[in-house]
């Protein structure tokens, strides 16, 4: 839908691509995003925004003051990469052992470009726009770090929006859900301790490998037998470490895994059950075990009033036929921490590209044509703060 706003965005098309590719080649993992933050901060200052750096270690909050009085809209983007060796073969691929394998380079690009466009027409904005560039989303602790460092008091926002591009949804489609977007997600570790010894004399040992195996098996019954069939739940063990040789019974085994659920109550039920099973199964096999929640985030749940407002912004950008709801996705995102404190919406930006792999894969990539769409939605929202619920 071509109008003045879309023209402002399309005029930045080459810059959008160049920014994304610059960031893609230079990923940094959680709380290590020093060069990324410096790049963002420098561009925002050149644009004239009021920039606060070092919020939650490497986070940035920048305020754009509109030319007219009004409320405050926050636009949030995550900035960290993943510890993945990139195998895309792209000319701008990362070579530093980390990778933007979840699209955060695009999230930064859209928010940064929107800030620069809006700064050029700030007299038309009735209120303030606050840009939150958040570290360490992949570790599920960057939002909390910023919040504990005063982010909500600095932002003083009335609502918050953000987007996650998704390369398993067609490019040109914008998903705006009335409620749940992503699952609640916990990372946990289980330490199983026994008494090591010779593999040929197991009766003189307490085998933590056997105990760990039984914990894993028993934990798989939680979703099947303790959660309603109408609710979604996931328990996955992704890492097992223990032992040094085939003829040696180890003294300790460590398990790492994740729990997912769309409902906060279900999420707590699963976590409590896995913790209970950990203790009781280990004890029944003469071992001891501890369950530790390493990090986690609640489900990402949109405010329906803000979702309706964002839907109208998206329809103005891409057309009514290209905006709708999507099935919730079982990944997690600590955008939830902001949404739990002020009304907001996290919309999904279709970004499918033939021949690429999904998120968190070494061959992940996405269609850069999605980036002007997300940018334009941000710009339209900022120019319509007066219509914000």
CSV table of C-alpha atoms in Angstrom, one decimal:
chain,number,residue,atom,x,y,z
A,1,UNK,CA,0.0,0.0,0.0
A,2,UNK,CA,2.0,3.0,-1.3
A,3,UNK,CA,1.7,6.2,0.6
A,4,UNK,CA,4.1,8.7,2.1
A,5,UNK,CA,5.1,6.4,5.0
A,6,UNK,CA,5.8,3.4,2.8
A,7,UNK,CA,7.8,5.7,0.5
A,8,UNK,CA,9.9,6.8,3.4
A,9,UNK,CA,10.6,3.2,4.2
A,10,UNK,CA,11.2,2.1,0.7
A,11,UNK,CA,13.7,4.9,0.2
A,12,UNK,CA,15.8,3.2,2.9
A,13,UNK,CA,15.7,-0.2,1.1
A,14,UNK,CA,19.4,-0.4,0.3
A,15,UNK,CA,20.4,0.9,3.8
A,16,UNK,CA,18.2,-1.7,5.4
A,17,UNK,CA,19.9,-4.6,3.6
A,18,UNK,CA,23.4,-3.1,4.2
A,19,UNK,CA,22.6,-2.8,7.9
A,20,UNK,CA,21.3,-6.3,8.3
A,21,UNK,CA,24.4,-7.7,6.5
A,22,UNK,CA,26.8,-5.7,8.5
A,23,UNK,CA,25.3,-6.9,11.7
A,24,UNK,CA,25.0,-10.5,10.5
A,25,UNK,CA,28.7,-10.7,9.9
A,26,UNK,CA,29.5,-9.6,13.4
A,27,UNK,CA,27.3,-11.5,15.9
A,28,UNK,CA,28.0,-11.5,19.6
A,29,UNK,CA,26.4,-13.8,22.2
A,30,UNK,CA,24.5,-12.8,25.4
A,31,UNK,CA,26.0,-10.0,27.5
A,32,UNK,CA,29.0,-9.9,25.1
A,33,UNK,CA,27.3,-7.6,22.6
A,34,UNK,CA,29.8,-4.8,23.1
A,35,UNK,CA,30.5,-4.0,19.5
A,36,UNK,CA,26.9,-4.4,18.5
A,37,UNK,CA,25.8,-2.0,21.3
A,38,UNK,CA,28.4,0.5,20.3
A,39,UNK,CA,27.2,0.4,16.7
A,40,UNK,CA,23.6,0.9,17.7
A,41,UNK,CA,24.4,3.7,20.1
A,42,UNK,CA,26.5,5.6,17.6
A,43,UNK,CA,23.8,5.5,15.0
A,44,UNK,CA,21.1,6.6,17.4
A,45,UNK,CA,23.2,9.5,18.7
A,46,UNK,CA,23.8,10.7,15.2
A,47,UNK,CA,20.1,10.7,14.7
A,48,UNK,CA,19.6,12.9,17.7
A,49,UNK,CA,18.0,10.5,20.2
A,50,UNK,CA,18.7,10.6,23.9
A,51,UNK,CA,20.7,7.4,24.4
A,52,UNK,CA,21.3,5.5,27.7
A,53,UNK,CA,23.8,2.6,27.4
A,54,UNK,CA,24.9,-0.2,29.7
A,55,UNK,CA,21.4,-1.0,30.9
A,56,UNK,CA,21.4,-4.6,32.0
A,57,UNK,CA,25.1,-4.9,31.0
A,58,UNK,CA,24.9,-4.2,27.2
A,59,UNK,CA,21.4,-3.0,26.7
A,60,UNK,CA,20.4,0.4,25.2
A,61,UNK,CA,17.4,2.6,25.8
A,62,UNK,CA,17.0,5.6,23.5
A,63,UNK,CA,14.2,8.1,23.6
A,64,UNK,CA,12.8,10.1,20.6
A,65,UNK,CA,10.8,13.0,21.8
A,66,UNK,CA,7.9,13.9,19.5
A,67,UNK,CA,6.9,17.4,18.5
A,68,UNK,CA,3.6,17.2,20.3
A,69,UNK,CA,2.6,16.0,23.8
A,70,UNK,CA,1.2,12.5,24.2
A,71,UNK,CA,1.9,9.1,25.6
A,72,UNK,CA,5.0,6.8,25.1
A,73,UNK,CA,5.4,3.8,22.9
A,74,UNK,CA,8.3,1.4,23.4
A,75,UNK,CA,9.7,-0.6,20.5
A,76,UNK,CA,11.9,-3.5,21.7
A,77,UNK,CA,14.5,-5.5,19.7
A,78,UNK,CA,16.8,-8.2,20.9
A,79,UNK,CA,20.5,-8.0,19.8
A,80,UNK,CA,22.4,-11.2,20.7
A,81,UNK,CA,23.5,-14.1,18.5
A,82,UNK,CA,24.1,-17.8,19.2
A,83,UNK,CA,27.2,-19.9,19.7
A,84,UNK,CA,26.9,-21.6,16.3
A,85,UNK,CA,29.5,-21.8,13.5
A,86,UNK,CA,27.7,-20.5,10.5
A,87,UNK,CA,27.5,-22.8,7.4
A,88,UNK,CA,25.3,-20.7,5.1
A,89,UNK,CA,28.0,-19.8,2.6
A,90,UNK,CA,26.6,-16.3,2.4
A,91,UNK,CA,29.1,-13.6,1.3
A,92,UNK,CA,28.4,-11.8,4.6
A,93,UNK,CA,28.4,-14.9,6.8
A,94,UNK,CA,29.9,-14.7,10.2
A,95,UNK,CA,33.4,-16.2,10.7
A,96,UNK,CA,33.8,-15.5,14.4
A,97,UNK,CA,32.2,-18.8,15.8
A,98,UNK,CA,28.9,-17.1,16.6
A,99,UNK,CA,25.9,-16.6,14.4
A,100,UNK,CA,22.7,-14.6,14.1
A,101,UNK,CA,20.8,-17.8,13.6
A,102,UNK,CA,17.5,-16.5,14.9
A,103,UNK,CA,17.1,-13.2,13.0
A,104,UNK,CA,18.1,-10.8,15.7
A,105,UNK,CA,20.2,-8.9,13.1
A,106,UNK,CA,16.9,-8.2,11.3
A,107,UNK,CA,15.2,-7.1,14.5
A,108,UNK,CA,18.0,-4.6,15.2
A,109,UNK,CA,17.8,-3.4,11.7
A,110,UNK,CA,14.1,-2.7,11.7
A,111,UNK,CA,14.1,-0.9,15.0
A,112,UNK,CA,17.2,1.1,14.2
A,113,UNK,CA,15.9,2.1,10.7
A,114,UNK,CA,12.5,3.1,12.2
A,115,UNK,CA,14.2,5.3,14.8
A,116,UNK,CA,16.1,7.1,12.0
A,117,UNK,CA,13.0,7.6,9.9
A,118,UNK,CA,11.0,8.8,12.8
A,119,UNK,CA,13.7,11.2,13.9
A,120,UNK,CA,13.4,12.9,10.5
A,121,UNK,CA,9.7,13.6,11.0
A,122,UNK,CA,9.6,13.9,14.8
A,123,UNK,CA,7.5,17.0,14.7
A,124,UNK,CA,4.6,14.8,13.6
A,125,UNK,CA,4.8,12.4,16.5
A,126,UNK,CA,2.3,13.1,19.3
A,127,UNK,CA,4.2,11.6,22.2
A,128,UNK,CA,7.6,9.8,22.7
A,129,UNK,CA,9.0,6.7,21.2
A,130,UNK,CA,11.4,4.7,23.3
A,131,UNK,CA,13.6,2.1,21.6
A,132,UNK,CA,14.8,-0.8,23.8
A,133,UNK,CA,17.7,-2.8,22.4
A,134,UNK,CA,17.9,-5.9,24.7
A,135,UNK,CA,20.8,-8.2,25.2
A,136,UNK,CA,20.9,-11.9,25.9
A,137,UNK,CA,17.4,-13.0,24.7
A,138,UNK,CA,18.8,-16.5,23.8
A,139,UNK,CA,19.8,-17.0,27.5
A,140,UNK,CA,16.3,-15.8,28.6
A,141,UNK,CA,17.8,-13.4,31.1
A,142,UNK,CA,18.5,-10.1,29.2
A,143,UNK,CA,15.0,-8.6,29.7
A,144,UNK,CA,15.2,-9.2,33.5
A,145,UNK,CA,18.7,-7.8,33.6
A,146,UNK,CA,17.5,-4.6,31.9
A,147,UNK,CA,14.3,-4.4,34.1
A,148,UNK,CA,16.4,-4.9,37.3
A,149,UNK,CA,18.6,-2.1,36.1
A,150,UNK,CA,15.7,0.3,35.9
A,151,UNK,CA,14.5,-0.1,32.3
A,152,UNK,CA,10.8,0.3,33.0
A,153,UNK,CA,11.5,3.5,35.0
A,154,UNK,CA,13.7,4.9,32.3
A,155,UNK,CA,11.3,4.0,29.5
A,156,UNK,CA,8.1,5.1,31.2
A,157,UNK,CA,6.2,3.5,28.4
A,158,UNK,CA,2.5,3.1,28.2
A,159,UNK,CA,2.7,0.2,25.7
A,160,UNK,CA,5.4,-2.0,24.1
A,161,UNK,CA,5.6,-3.7,20.7
A,162,UNK,CA,8.2,-5.8,18.9
A,163,UNK,CA,8.5,-8.4,16.2
A,164,UNK,CA,10.1,-11.7,15.6
A,165,UNK,CA,10.8,-12.7,12.0
A,166,UNK,CA,10.0,-16.3,11.3
A,167,UNK,CA,11.4,-18.1,8.3
A,168,UNK,CA,8.8,-20.9,8.5
A,169,UNK,CA,6.0,-18.4,7.7
A,170,UNK,CA,5.5,-17.0,4.2
A,171,UNK,CA,7.2,-13.6,3.5
A,172,UNK,CA,4.5,-10.9,3.2
A,173,UNK,CA,2.3,-12.4,6.0
A,174,UNK,CA,2.1,-10.7,9.4
A,175,UNK,CA,0.8,-12.7,12.3
A,176,UNK,CA,-0.8,-10.8,15.1
A,177,UNK,CA,-2.3,-13.0,17.8
A,178,UNK,CA,-4.9,-11.9,20.3
A,179,UNK,CA,-3.3,-13.9,23.0
A,180,UNK,CA,-0.5,-16.5,23.2
A,181,UNK,CA,2.4,-16.1,20.7
A,182,UNK,CA,5.3,-18.1,22.2
A,183,UNK,CA,5.6,-20.7,25.0
A,184,UNK,CA,7.0,-20.2,28.5
A,185,UNK,CA,10.5,-21.7,28.5
A,186,UNK,CA,12.8,-22.9,31.2
A,187,UNK,CA,16.3,-24.2,31.0
A,188,UNK,CA,17.2,-26.6,33.8
A,189,UNK,CA,20.1,-28.7,35.0
A,190,UNK,CA,20.0,-31.9,37.0
A,191,UNK,CA,23.0,-33.1,38.9
A,192,UNK,CA,22.9,-36.9,39.8
A,193,UNK,CA,25.5,-38.0,42.3
A,194,UNK,CA,26.4,-41.6,43.2
A,195,UNK,CA,29.5,-43.4,44.2
A,196,UNK,CA,32.0,-44.3,41.4
A,197,UNK,CA,34.0,-47.4,41.0
A,198,UNK,CA,35.0,-50.3,38.8
A,199,UNK,CA,32.6,-51.2,36.0
A,200,UNK,CA,33.1,-54.9,36.8
A,201,UNK,CA,32.0,-54.4,40.4
A,202,UNK,CA,28.8,-52.4,40.3
A,203,UNK,CA,27.6,-53.8,43.7
A,204,UNK,CA,30.3,-51.6,45.3
A,205,UNK,CA,29.1,-48.5,43.7
A,206,UNK,CA,26.0,-46.3,43.3
A,207,UNK,CA,25.6,-45.8,39.6
A,208,UNK,CA,24.4,-42.2,38.6
A,209,UNK,CA,24.2,-43.2,35.0
A,210,UNK,CA,21.5,-45.7,35.7
A,211,UNK,CA,19.7,-43.1,37.9
A,212,UNK,CA,20.0,-40.4,35.2
A,213,UNK,CA,18.5,-42.8,32.6
A,214,UNK,CA,15.6,-43.5,34.8
A,215,UNK,CA,15.0,-39.9,35.6
A,216,UNK,CA,14.9,-39.1,31.9
A,217,UNK,CA,12.4,-41.9,31.2
A,218,UNK,CA,10.2,-41.1,34.1
A,219,UNK,CA,10.1,-37.4,33.2
A,220,UNK,CA,8.6,-38.2,29.8
A,221,UNK,CA,5.5,-39.4,31.6
A,222,UNK,CA,4.8,-35.9,33.0
A,223,UNK,CA,3.2,-34.4,29.8
A,224,UNK,CA,1.5,-37.7,29.0
A,225,UNK,CA,0.0,-38.4,32.4
A,226,UNK,CA,-0.1,-35.1,34.4
A,227,UNK,CA,-1.1,-32.5,31.8
A,228,UNK,CA,-4.5,-32.2,30.2
A,229,UNK,CA,-4.6,-33.4,26.5
A,230,UNK,CA,-6.0,-29.9,25.8
A,231,UNK,CA,-2.7,-28.2,27.0
A,232,UNK,CA,0.6,-28.1,25.3
A,233,UNK,CA,3.7,-29.2,27.2
A,234,UNK,CA,7.3,-30.2,26.3
A,235,UNK,CA,10.1,-31.8,28.4
A,236,UNK,CA,13.3,-32.2,26.5
A,237,UNK,CA,16.7,-33.4,27.7
A,238,UNK,CA,19.3,-32.0,25.3
A,239,UNK,CA,22.5,-32.7,27.1
A,240,UNK,CA,24.0,-35.6,29.1
A,241,UNK,CA,27.5,-35.5,30.6
A,242,UNK,CA,29.1,-38.1,32.8
A,243,UNK,CA,31.8,-40.7,33.0
A,244,UNK,CA,35.2,-41.0,31.4
A,245,UNK,CA,35.5,-44.6,30.2
A,246,UNK,CA,33.4,-47.7,29.4
A,247,UNK,CA,34.7,-49.7,32.4
A,248,UNK,CA,34.4,-47.0,35.0
A,249,UNK,CA,31.2,-46.1,36.9
A,250,UNK,CA,31.1,-42.4,37.2
A,251,UNK,CA,30.6,-40.4,40.4
A,252,UNK,CA,28.3,-37.8,38.9
A,253,UNK,CA,26.1,-37.2,35.8
A,254,UNK,CA,24.7,-33.8,34.7
A,255,UNK,CA,21.6,-33.4,32.6
A,256,UNK,CA,20.5,-30.2,30.9
A,257,UNK,CA,17.1,-29.7,29.3
A,258,UNK,CA,14.2,-27.4,28.7
A,259,UNK,CA,10.5,-27.2,29.6
A,260,UNK,CA,7.9,-25.5,27.4
A,261,UNK,CA,4.2,-24.7,27.8
A,262,UNK,CA,1.7,-22.1,26.5
A,263,UNK,CA,0.0,-21.8,29.9
A,264,UNK,CA,1.8,-20.4,33.0
A,265,UNK,CA,0.0,-22.9,35.3
A,266,UNK,CA,0.9,-25.8,33.1
A,267,UNK,CA,4.4,-24.6,32.9
A,268,UNK,CA,4.7,-24.6,36.8
A,269,UNK,CA,3.1,-28.1,37.0
A,270,UNK,CA,5.6,-29.6,34.6
A,271,UNK,CA,8.6,-28.0,36.4
A,272,UNK,CA,7.4,-29.1,39.8
A,273,UNK,CA,6.8,-32.7,38.5
A,274,UNK,CA,10.3,-33.0,36.9
A,275,UNK,CA,11.8,-31.7,40.1
A,276,UNK,CA,9.8,-34.2,42.2
A,277,UNK,CA,10.7,-37.1,39.9
A,278,UNK,CA,14.4,-36.1,40.0
A,279,UNK,CA,14.6,-36.4,43.7
A,280,UNK,CA,12.4,-39.5,44.2
A,281,UNK,CA,13.8,-41.6,41.3
A,282,UNK,CA,17.4,-40.9,42.4
A,283,UNK,CA,16.6,-41.8,46.0
A,284,UNK,CA,15.0,-45.1,44.9
A,285,UNK,CA,18.2,-46.0,43.2
A,286,UNK,CA,20.4,-45.0,46.2
A,287,UNK,CA,21.7,-41.8,44.4
A,288,UNK,CA,21.0,-38.2,45.2
A,289,UNK,CA,19.9,-35.6,42.6
A,290,UNK,CA,19.2,-31.9,42.5
A,291,UNK,CA,17.0,-30.0,40.0
A,292,UNK,CA,18.1,-26.4,39.3
A,293,UNK,CA,16.2,-23.9,37.1
A,294,UNK,CA,19.0,-22.0,35.3
A,295,UNK,CA,16.9,-19.5,33.5
A,296,UNK,CA,13.4,-19.1,32.1
A,297,UNK,CA,10.7,-16.8,30.8
A,298,UNK,CA,6.9,-16.8,31.0
A,299,UNK,CA,4.7,-17.4,27.9
A,300,UNK,CA,4.6,-14.5,25.5
A,301,UNK,CA,0.9,-13.3,25.6
A,302,UNK,CA,-0.3,-10.3,23.7
A,303,UNK,CA,-2.7,-7.7,25.1
A,304,UNK,CA,-5.8,-8.0,22.8
A,305,UNK,CA,-6.4,-4.3,22.6
A,306,UNK,CA,-2.8,-3.5,21.6
A,307,UNK,CA,-3.0,-6.5,19.2
A,308,UNK,CA,-6.0,-5.0,17.4
A,309,UNK,CA,-4.2,-1.7,17.1
A,310,UNK,CA,-1.0,-3.4,15.7
A,311,UNK,CA,-3.3,-5.3,13.3
A,312,UNK,CA,-4.6,-2.1,11.9
A,313,UNK,CA,-1.0,-0.8,11.4
A,314,UNK,CA,0.0,-4.0,9.7
A,315,UNK,CA,-3.1,-3.9,7.4
A,316,UNK,CA,-2.2,-0.4,6.3
A,317,UNK,CA,1.3,-1.7,5.5
A,318,UNK,CA,0.7,-5.0,3.7
A,319,UNK,CA,-3.1,-5.2,3.2
A,320,UNK,CA,-5.9,-6.9,5.1
A,321,UNK,CA,-5.5,-10.3,3.3
A,322,UNK,CA,-1.9,-10.6,4.5
A,323,UNK,CA,-2.6,-10.1,8.3
A,324,UNK,CA,-4.0,-12.7,10.6
A,325,UNK,CA,-3.5,-15.0,13.6
A,326,UNK,CA,-1.0,-17.9,13.7
A,327,UNK,CA,-0.9,-21.0,15.8
A,328,UNK,CA,1.3,-20.3,18.9
A,329,UNK,CA,4.9,-21.4,18.5
A,330,UNK,CA,6.6,-23.5,21.2
A,331,UNK,CA,9.8,-21.5,21.3
A,332,UNK,CA,10.3,-19.0,24.2
A,333,UNK,CA,11.2,-15.3,24.2
A,334,UNK,CA,11.8,-13.0,27.2
A,335,UNK,CA,9.8,-10.2,25.5
A,336,UNK,CA,7.3,-11.8,27.9
A,337,UNK,CA,8.9,-9.9,30.8
A,338,UNK,CA,8.0,-6.6,29.2
A,339,UNK,CA,4.5,-7.8,28.2
A,340,UNK,CA,3.9,-8.9,31.8
A,341,UNK,CA,4.6,-5.3,33.0
A,342,UNK,CA,2.9,-3.1,30.4
A,343,UNK,CA,0.3,-3.8,27.7
A,344,UNK,CA,1.9,-4.8,24.4
A,345,UNK,CA,2.1,-7.1,21.4
A,346,UNK,CA,4.7,-9.2,19.7
A,347,UNK,CA,3.9,-9.8,16.1
A,348,UNK,CA,5.3,-12.5,13.8
A,349,UNK,CA,6.9,-11.4,10.5
A,350,UNK,CA,6.9,-14.0,7.8
A,351,UNK,CA,10.4,-14.4,6.3
A,352,UNK,CA,10.5,-17.7,4.4
A,353,UNK,CA,13.3,-18.3,2.0
A,354,UNK,CA,13.7,-21.4,-0.2
A,355,UNK,CA,16.6,-23.7,0.5
A,356,UNK,CA,17.3,-22.5,4.1
A,357,UNK,CA,17.0,-24.2,7.4
A,358,UNK,CA,14.9,-23.2,10.4
A,359,UNK,CA,15.9,-21.1,13.4
A,360,UNK,CA,19.0,-22.0,15.5
A,361,UNK,CA,20.5,-24.0,12.6
A,362,UNK,CA,23.9,-23.3,11.1
A,363,UNK,CA,22.3,-22.9,7.7
A,364,UNK,CA,19.5,-20.5,8.9
A,365,UNK,CA,18.7,-17.6,6.7
A,366,UNK,CA,15.6,-15.5,5.8
A,367,UNK,CA,14.1,-13.3,3.1
A,368,UNK,CA,15.3,-9.8,3.6
A,369,UNK,CA,12.1,-8.5,1.9
A,370,UNK,CA,10.4,-8.9,5.3
A,371,UNK,CA,12.5,-6.1,6.9
A,372,UNK,CA,10.8,-3.1,5.2
A,373,UNK,CA,7.5,-4.5,6.3
A,374,UNK,CA,8.4,-4.7,10.0
A,375,UNK,CA,10.1,-1.3,9.8
A,376,UNK,CA,7.0,0.3,8.3
A,377,UNK,CA,4.7,-1.2,11.0
A,378,UNK,CA,7.0,0.4,13.6
A,379,UNK,CA,6.9,3.7,11.9
A,380,UNK,CA,3.1,3.7,11.5
A,381,UNK,CA,2.6,2.7,15.1
A,382,UNK,CA,4.8,5.6,16.3
A,383,UNK,CA,2.9,8.1,14.2
A,384,UNK,CA,-0.4,6.8,15.7
A,385,UNK,CA,0.4,6.9,19.4
A,386,UNK,CA,-2.8,8.9,19.9
A,387,UNK,CA,-4.7,5.9,18.6
A,388,UNK,CA,-2.9,3.5,20.9
A,389,UNK,CA,-5.1,1.7,23.4
